[in-house]
mmCIF file of C-alpha atoms and ligand atoms in Angstrom:
data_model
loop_
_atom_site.group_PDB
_atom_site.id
_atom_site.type_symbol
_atom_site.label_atom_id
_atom_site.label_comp_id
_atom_site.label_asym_id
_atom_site.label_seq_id
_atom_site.Cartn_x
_atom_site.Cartn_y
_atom_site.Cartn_z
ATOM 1 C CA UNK A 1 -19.230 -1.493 2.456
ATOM 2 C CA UNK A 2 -18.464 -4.165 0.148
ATOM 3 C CA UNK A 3 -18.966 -7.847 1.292
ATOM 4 C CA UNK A 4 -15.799 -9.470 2.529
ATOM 5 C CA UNK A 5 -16.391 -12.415 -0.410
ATOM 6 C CA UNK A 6 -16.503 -10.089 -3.224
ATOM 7 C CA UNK A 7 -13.573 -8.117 -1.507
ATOM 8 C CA UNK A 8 -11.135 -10.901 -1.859
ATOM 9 C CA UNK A 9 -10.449 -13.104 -4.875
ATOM 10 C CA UNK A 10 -8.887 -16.343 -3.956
ATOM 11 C CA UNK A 11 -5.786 -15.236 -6.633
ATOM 12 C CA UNK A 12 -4.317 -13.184 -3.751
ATOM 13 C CA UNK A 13 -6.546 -13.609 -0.792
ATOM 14 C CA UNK A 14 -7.317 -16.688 1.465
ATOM 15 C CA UNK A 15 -9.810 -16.169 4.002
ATOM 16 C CA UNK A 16 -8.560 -18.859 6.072
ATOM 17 C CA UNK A 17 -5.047 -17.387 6.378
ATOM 18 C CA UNK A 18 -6.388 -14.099 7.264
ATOM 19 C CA UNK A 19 -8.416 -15.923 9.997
ATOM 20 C CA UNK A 20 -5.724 -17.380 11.615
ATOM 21 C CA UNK A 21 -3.765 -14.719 11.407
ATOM 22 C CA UNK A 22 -6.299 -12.576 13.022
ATOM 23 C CA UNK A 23 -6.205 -15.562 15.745
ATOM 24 C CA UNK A 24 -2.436 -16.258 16.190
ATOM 25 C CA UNK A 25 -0.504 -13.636 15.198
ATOM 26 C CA UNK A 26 0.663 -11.776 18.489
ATOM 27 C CA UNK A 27 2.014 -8.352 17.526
ATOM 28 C CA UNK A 28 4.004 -6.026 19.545
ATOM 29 C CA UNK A 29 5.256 -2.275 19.888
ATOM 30 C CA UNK A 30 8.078 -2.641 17.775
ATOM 31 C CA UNK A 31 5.853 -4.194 15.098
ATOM 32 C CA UNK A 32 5.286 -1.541 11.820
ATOM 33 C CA UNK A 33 2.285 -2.238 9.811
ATOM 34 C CA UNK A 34 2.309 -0.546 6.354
ATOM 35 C CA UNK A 35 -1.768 0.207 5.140
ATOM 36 C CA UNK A 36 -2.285 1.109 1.519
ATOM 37 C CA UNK A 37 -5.036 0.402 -1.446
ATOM 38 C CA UNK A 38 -3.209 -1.389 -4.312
ATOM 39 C CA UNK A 39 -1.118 0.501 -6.298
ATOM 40 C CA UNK A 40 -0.476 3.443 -3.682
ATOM 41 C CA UNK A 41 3.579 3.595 -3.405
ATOM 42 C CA UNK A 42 3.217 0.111 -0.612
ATOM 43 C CA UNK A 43 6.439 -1.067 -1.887
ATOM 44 C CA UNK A 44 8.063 1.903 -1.562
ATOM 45 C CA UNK A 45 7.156 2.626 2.208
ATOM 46 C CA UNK A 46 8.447 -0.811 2.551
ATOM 47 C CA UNK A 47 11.913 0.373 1.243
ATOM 48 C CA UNK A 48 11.885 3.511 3.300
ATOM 49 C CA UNK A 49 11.207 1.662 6.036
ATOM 50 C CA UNK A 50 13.099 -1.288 5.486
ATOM 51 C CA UNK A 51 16.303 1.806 4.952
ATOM 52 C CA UNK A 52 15.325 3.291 7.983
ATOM 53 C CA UNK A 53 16.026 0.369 10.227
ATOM 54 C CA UNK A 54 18.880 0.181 8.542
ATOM 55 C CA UNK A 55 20.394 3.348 8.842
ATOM 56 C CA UNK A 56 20.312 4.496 5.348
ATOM 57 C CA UNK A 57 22.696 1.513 4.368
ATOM 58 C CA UNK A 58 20.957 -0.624 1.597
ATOM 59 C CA UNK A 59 22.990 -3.873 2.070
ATOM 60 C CA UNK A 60 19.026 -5.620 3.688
ATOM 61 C CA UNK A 61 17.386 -3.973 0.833
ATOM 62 C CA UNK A 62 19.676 -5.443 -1.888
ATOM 63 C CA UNK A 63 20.072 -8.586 -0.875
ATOM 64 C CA UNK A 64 16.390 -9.433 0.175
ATOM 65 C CA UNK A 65 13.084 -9.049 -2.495
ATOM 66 C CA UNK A 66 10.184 -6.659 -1.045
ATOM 67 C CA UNK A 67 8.110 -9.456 0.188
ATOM 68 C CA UNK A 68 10.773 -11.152 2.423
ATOM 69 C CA UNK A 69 11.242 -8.326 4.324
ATOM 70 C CA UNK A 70 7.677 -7.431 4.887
ATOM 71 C CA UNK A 71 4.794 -10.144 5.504
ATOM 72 C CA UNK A 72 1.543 -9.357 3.782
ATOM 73 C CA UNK A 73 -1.198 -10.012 6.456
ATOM 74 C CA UNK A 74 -3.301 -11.125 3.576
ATOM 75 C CA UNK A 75 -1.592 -13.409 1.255
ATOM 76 C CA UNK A 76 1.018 -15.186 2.988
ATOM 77 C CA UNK A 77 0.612 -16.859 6.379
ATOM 78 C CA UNK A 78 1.961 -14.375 8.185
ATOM 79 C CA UNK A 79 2.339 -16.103 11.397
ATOM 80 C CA UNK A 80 4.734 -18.929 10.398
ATOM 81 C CA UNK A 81 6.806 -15.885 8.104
ATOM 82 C CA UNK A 82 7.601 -13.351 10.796
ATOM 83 C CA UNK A 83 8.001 -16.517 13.387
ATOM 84 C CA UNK A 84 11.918 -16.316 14.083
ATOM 85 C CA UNK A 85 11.987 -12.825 12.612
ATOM 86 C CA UNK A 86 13.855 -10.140 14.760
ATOM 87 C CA UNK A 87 12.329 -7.563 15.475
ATOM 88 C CA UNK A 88 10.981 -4.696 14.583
ATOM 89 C CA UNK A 89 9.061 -6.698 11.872
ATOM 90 C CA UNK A 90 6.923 -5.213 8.956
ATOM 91 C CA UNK A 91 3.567 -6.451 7.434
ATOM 92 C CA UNK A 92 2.084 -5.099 4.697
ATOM 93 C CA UNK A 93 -1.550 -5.070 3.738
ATOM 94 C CA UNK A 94 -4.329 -3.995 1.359
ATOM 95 C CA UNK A 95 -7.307 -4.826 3.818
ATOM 96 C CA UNK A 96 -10.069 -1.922 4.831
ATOM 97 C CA UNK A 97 -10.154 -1.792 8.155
ATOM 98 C CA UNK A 98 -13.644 -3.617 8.524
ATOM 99 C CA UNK A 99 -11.275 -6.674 7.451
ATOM 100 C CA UNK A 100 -8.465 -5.823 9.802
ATOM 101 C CA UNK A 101 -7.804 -8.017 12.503
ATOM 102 C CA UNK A 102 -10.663 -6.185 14.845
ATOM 103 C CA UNK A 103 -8.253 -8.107 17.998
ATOM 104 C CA UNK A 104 -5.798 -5.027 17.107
ATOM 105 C CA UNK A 105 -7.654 -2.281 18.071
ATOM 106 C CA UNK A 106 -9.865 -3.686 21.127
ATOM 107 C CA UNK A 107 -7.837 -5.940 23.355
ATOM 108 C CA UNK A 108 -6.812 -4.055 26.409
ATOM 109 C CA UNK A 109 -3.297 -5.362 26.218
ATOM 110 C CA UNK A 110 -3.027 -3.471 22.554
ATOM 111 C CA UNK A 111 -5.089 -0.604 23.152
ATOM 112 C CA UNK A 112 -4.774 1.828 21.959
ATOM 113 C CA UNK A 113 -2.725 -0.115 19.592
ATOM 114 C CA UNK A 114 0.586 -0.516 20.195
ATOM 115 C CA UNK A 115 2.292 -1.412 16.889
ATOM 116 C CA UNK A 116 2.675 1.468 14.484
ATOM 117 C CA UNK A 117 1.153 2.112 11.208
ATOM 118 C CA UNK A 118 1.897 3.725 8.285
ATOM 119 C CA UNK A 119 -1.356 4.556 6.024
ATOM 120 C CA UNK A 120 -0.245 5.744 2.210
ATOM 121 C CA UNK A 121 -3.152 7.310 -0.095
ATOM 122 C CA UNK A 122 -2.515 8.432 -3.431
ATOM 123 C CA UNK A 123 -4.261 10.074 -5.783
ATOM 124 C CA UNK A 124 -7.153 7.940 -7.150
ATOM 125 C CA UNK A 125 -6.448 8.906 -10.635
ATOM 126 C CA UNK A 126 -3.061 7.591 -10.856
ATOM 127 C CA UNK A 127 -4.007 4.439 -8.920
ATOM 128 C CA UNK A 128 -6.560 3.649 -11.438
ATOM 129 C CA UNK A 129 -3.634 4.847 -14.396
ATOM 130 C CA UNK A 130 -1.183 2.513 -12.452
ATOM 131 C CA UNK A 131 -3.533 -0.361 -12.289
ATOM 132 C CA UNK A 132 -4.480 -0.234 -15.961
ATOM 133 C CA UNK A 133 -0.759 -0.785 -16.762
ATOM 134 C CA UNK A 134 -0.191 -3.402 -14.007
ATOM 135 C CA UNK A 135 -2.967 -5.544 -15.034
ATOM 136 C CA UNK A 136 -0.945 -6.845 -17.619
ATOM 137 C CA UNK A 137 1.668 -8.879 -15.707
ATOM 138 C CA UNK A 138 -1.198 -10.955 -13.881
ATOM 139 C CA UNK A 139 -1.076 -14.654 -15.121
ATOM 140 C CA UNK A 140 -4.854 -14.920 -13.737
ATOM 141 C CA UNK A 141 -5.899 -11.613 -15.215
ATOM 142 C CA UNK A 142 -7.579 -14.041 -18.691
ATOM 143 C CA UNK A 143 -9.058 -10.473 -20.121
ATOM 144 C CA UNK A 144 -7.417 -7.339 -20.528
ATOM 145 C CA UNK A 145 -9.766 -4.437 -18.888
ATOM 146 C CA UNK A 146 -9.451 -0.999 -21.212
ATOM 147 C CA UNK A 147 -9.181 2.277 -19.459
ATOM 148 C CA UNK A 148 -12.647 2.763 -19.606
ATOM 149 C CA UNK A 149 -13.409 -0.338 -17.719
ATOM 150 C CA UNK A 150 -10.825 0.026 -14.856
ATOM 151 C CA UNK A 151 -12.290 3.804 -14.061
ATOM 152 C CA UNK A 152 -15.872 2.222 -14.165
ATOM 153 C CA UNK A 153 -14.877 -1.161 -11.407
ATOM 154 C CA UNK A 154 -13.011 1.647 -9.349
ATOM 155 C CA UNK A 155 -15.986 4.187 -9.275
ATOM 156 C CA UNK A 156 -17.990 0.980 -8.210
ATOM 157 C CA UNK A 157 -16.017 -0.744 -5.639
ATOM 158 C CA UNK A 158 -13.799 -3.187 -8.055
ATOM 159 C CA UNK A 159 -14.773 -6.338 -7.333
ATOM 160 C CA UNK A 160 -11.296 -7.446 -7.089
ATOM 161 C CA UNK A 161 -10.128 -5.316 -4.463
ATOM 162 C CA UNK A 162 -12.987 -3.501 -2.756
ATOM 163 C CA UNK A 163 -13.755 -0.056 -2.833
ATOM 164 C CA UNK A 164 -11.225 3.053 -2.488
ATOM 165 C CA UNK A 165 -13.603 5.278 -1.017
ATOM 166 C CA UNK A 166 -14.549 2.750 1.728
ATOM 167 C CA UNK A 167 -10.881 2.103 2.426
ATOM 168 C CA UNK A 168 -9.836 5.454 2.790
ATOM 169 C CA UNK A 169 -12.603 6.617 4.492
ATOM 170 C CA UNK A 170 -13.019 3.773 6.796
ATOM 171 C CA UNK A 171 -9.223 4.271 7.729
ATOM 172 C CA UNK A 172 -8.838 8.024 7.549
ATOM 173 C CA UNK A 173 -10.607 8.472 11.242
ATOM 174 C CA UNK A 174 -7.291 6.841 13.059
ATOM 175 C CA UNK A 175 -5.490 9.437 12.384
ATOM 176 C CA UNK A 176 -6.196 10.734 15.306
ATOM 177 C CA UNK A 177 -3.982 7.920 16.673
ATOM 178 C CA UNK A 178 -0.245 9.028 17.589
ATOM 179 C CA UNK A 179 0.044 5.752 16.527
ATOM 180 C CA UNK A 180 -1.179 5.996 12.734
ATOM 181 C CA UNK A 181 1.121 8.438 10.643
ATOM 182 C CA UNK A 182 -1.698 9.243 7.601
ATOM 183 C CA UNK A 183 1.551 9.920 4.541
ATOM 184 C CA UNK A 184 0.084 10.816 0.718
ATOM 185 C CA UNK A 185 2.499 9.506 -2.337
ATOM 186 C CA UNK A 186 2.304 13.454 -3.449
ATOM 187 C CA UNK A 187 4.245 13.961 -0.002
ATOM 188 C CA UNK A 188 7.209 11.581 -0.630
ATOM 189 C CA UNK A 189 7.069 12.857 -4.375
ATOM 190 C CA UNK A 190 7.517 16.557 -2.978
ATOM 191 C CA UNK A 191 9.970 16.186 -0.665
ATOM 192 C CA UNK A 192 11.512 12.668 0.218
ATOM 193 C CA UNK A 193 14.387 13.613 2.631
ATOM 194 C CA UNK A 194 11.850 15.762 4.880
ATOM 195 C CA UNK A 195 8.728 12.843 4.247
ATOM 196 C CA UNK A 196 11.968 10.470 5.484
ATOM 197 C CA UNK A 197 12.564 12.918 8.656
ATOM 198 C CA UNK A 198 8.855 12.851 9.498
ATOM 199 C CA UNK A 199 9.155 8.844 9.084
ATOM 200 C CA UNK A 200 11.512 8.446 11.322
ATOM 201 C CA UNK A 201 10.379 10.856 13.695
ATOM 202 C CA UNK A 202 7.163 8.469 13.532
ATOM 203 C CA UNK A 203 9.179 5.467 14.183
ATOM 204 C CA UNK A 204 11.209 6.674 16.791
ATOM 205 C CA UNK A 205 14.146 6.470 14.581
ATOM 206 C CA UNK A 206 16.765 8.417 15.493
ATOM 207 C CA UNK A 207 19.320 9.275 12.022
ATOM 208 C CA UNK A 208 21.762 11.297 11.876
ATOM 209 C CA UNK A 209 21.545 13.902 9.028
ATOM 210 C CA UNK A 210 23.364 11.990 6.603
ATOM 211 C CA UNK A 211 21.693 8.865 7.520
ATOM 212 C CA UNK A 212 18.366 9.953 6.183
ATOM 213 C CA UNK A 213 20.410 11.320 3.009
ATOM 214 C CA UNK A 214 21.327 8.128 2.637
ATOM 215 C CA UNK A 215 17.833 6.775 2.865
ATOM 216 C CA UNK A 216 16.190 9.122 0.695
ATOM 217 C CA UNK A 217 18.600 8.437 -1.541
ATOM 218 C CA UNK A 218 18.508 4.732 -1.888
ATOM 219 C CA UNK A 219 14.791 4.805 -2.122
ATOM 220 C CA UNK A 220 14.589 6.894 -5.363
ATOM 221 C CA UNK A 221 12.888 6.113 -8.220
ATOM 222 C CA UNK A 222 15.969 5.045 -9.811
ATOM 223 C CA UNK A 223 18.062 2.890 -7.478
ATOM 224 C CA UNK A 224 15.478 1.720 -5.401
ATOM 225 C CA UNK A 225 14.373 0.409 -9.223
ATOM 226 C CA UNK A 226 17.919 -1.244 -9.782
ATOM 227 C CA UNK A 227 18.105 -2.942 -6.800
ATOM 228 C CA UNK A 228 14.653 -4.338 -7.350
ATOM 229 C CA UNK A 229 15.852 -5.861 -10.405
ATOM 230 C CA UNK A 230 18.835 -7.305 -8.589
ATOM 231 C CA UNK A 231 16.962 -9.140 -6.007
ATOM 232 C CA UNK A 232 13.797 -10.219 -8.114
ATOM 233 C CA UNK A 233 12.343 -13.613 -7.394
ATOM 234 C CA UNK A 234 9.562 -15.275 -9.211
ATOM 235 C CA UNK A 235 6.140 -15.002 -6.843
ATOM 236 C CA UNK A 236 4.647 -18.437 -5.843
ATOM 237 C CA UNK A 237 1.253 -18.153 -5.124
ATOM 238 C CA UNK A 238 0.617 -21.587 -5.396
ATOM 239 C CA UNK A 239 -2.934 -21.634 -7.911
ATOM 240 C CA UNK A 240 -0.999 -20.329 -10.795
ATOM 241 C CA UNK A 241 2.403 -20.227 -12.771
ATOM 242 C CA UNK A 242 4.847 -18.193 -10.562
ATOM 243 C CA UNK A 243 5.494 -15.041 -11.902
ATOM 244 C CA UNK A 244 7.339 -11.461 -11.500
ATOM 245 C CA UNK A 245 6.171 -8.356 -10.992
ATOM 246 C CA UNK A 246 7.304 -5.176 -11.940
ATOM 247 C CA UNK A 247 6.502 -2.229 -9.818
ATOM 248 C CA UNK A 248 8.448 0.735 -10.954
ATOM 249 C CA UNK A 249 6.444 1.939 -13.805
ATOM 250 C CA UNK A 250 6.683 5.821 -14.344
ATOM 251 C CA UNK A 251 6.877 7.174 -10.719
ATOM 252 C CA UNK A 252 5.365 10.400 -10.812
ATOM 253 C CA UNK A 253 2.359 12.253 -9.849
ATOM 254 C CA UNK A 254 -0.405 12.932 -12.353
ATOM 255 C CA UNK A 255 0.143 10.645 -15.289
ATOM 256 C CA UNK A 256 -3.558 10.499 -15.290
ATOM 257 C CA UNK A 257 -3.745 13.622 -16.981
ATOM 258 C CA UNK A 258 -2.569 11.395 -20.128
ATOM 259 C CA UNK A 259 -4.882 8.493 -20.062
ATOM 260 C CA UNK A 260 -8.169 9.878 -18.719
ATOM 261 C CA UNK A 261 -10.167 11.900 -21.436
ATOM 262 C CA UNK A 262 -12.430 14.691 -20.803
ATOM 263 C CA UNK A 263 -15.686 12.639 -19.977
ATOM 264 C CA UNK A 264 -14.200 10.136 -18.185
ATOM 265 C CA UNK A 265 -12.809 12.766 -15.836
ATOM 266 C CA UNK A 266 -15.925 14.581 -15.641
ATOM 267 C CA UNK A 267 -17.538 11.458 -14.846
ATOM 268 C CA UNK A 268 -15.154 10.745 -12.054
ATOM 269 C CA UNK A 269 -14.852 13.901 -10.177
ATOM 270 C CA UNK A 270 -19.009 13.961 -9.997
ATOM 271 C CA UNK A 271 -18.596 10.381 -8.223
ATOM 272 C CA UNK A 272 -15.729 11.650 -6.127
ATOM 273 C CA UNK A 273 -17.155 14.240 -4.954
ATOM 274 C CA UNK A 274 -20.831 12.537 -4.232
ATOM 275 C CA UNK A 275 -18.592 9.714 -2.184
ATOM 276 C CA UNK A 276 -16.400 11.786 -0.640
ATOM 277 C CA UNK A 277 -18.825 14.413 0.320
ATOM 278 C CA UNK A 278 -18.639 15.966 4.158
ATOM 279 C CA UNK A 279 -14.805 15.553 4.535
ATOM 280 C CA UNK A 280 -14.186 18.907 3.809
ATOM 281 C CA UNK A 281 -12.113 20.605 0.975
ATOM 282 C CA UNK A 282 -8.437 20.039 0.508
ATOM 283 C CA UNK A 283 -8.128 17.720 2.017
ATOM 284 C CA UNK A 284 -5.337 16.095 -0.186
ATOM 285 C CA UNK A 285 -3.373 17.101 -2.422
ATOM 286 C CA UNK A 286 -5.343 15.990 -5.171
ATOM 287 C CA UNK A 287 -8.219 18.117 -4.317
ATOM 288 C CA UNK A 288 -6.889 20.822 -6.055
ATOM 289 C CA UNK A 289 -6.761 19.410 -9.277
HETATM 290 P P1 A3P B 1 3.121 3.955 -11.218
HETATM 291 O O1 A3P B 1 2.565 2.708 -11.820
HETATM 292 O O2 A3P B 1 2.181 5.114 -11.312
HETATM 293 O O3 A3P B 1 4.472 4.311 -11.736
HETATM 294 P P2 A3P B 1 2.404 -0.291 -5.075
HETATM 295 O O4 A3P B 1 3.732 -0.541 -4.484
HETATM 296 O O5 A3P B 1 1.364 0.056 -4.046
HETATM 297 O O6 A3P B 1 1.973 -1.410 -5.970
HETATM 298 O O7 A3P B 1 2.500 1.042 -5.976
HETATM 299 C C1 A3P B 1 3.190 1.019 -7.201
HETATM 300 C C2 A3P B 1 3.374 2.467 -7.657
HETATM 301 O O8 A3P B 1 4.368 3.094 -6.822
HETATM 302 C C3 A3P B 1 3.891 2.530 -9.084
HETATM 303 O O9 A3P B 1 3.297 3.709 -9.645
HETATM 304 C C4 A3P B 1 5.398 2.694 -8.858
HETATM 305 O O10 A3P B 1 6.091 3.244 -9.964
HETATM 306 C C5 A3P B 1 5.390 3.619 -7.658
HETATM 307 N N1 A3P B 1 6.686 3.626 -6.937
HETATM 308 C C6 A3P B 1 7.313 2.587 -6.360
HETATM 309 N N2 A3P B 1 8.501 2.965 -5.856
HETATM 310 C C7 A3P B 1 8.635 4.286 -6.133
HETATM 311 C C8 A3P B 1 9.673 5.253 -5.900
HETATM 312 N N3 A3P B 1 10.818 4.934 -5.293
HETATM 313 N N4 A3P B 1 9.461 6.522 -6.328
HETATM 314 C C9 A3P B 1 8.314 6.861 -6.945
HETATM 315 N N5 A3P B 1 7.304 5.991 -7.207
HETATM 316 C C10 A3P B 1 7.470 4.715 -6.812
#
């Protein structure tokens, strides 16, 4: 495992904040806690969700950016953010679970945890693809990594943020939780109107049929993408000139295949499969490729 001070650059990360999060946050059944390594489809569980409570209508999601609606654990003090915040409330966060608030998991009162949690994996390939492009917007990011580069940090643990293997791995045994729902980005690609059913089955959620139309609908690629745009708002981190992001790049599954060449893949799927070694084939559906 990497070390928690290597894990977390102080660009994103405050170890302080997390601490006193750990310490004061109080969270609750009707909590939703969305788990995800970077560049895994986080925002858009956020919008399913965030459609779900709603009912399918998008008025919240329109009118309020990503990061309003959903506290990071991580970044912003989550405490004093979902303070006067009806519930249920969402958090967000990128932390393995050796970093996750251990309080969750062992108190009495929460055990076995009573907020729900929504893990999304992706394939690695198109994380790394996806991060390569996203590097770009980053004020802080003073260097440019190539392709080459990005595949190398990831097969390493990126220094930056942590290791994929250990996150997945380290979070992949609570699925045996009724209270974890384990979702890939291939699934909501697939299908998005069943992955929605199975969401809101999750939740508790009970929509009608035309409800979770409505849902799947508004979190497509291409209006969940408009109304983005409409409700963008510079980020304030505080160290650095605020800046926007943009998520929606390309939205699909397997635009690795036109960025990695033939040794680099090689030389990933012999670390892949040396790391991820024991948990059985097919596991996801990026095993078969
Ligand atoms: P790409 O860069 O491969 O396009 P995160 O929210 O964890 O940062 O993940 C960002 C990735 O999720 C981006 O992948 C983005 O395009 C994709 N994404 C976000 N919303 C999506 C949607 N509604 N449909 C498909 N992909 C989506």
């Amino acid at each position: 495992m990497e070390t928690p001070g290597r894990l977390l650059p102080p660009h994103f990360y405050d170890m302080e904040k997390i601490q006193r999060t750990r310490d004061e946050l109080e969270v609750g059944d009707q909590d939703v806690f969305i788990v995800t390594f970077p560049k895994s489809g986080t925002h858009w569980m956020v919008e399913i969700v965030s459609l779900i409570y709603s009912k399918g209508d998008p008025t919240w999601v329109k009118s309020s950016p990503m990061w309003k609606r959903s506290a990071c654990v991580e970044i912003n003090y989550a405490v004093e953010m979902v303070k006067d915040k009806a519930k249920p409330r969402l958090f967000t966060s990128h932390l393995p679970i050796h970093l996750f608030p251990k309080a969750y998991f062992t108190s009495k009162a929460k055990f076995p945890f009573l907020f729900q949690m929504i893990y999304v994996a992706r394939n690695p390939r198109d994380i790394i693809t996806s991060l390569y492009h996203f590097q770009r917007q980053l004020p802080f990011c003073q260097t440019l990594f190539s392709f080459e580069q990005i595949i190398e940090s990831f097969l390493q643990g990126n220094p930056v943020l942590g290791s994929w293997f250990d996150h997945i791995k380290g979070w992949l045994p609570m699925r045996d939780s009724e209270k974890f729902l384990f979702f890939t980005y291939e699934e909501l690609i697939q299908d998005l109107k069943t992955s929605v059913g199975k969401i809101c089955q999750f939740l508790g959620q009970e929509l009608s049929e035309e409800e979770i139309g409505s849902v799947a609908e508004n979190a497509s690629f291409p209006v969940m993408k408009k109304h983005m745009l409409e409700v963008m708002e510079p980020i304030d981190l505080g160290h650095v000139e605020p800046f926007t992001m943009h998520i929606m790049r390309t939205g699909t599954c397997g635009d690795w295949k036109n960025h990695f060449t033939v040794t680099q893949l090689e030389r990933f799927n012999k670390v892949y499969q040396e790391k991820m070694a024991g948990l059985g084939p097919d596991l996801f559906p990026w095993d078969q490729c």
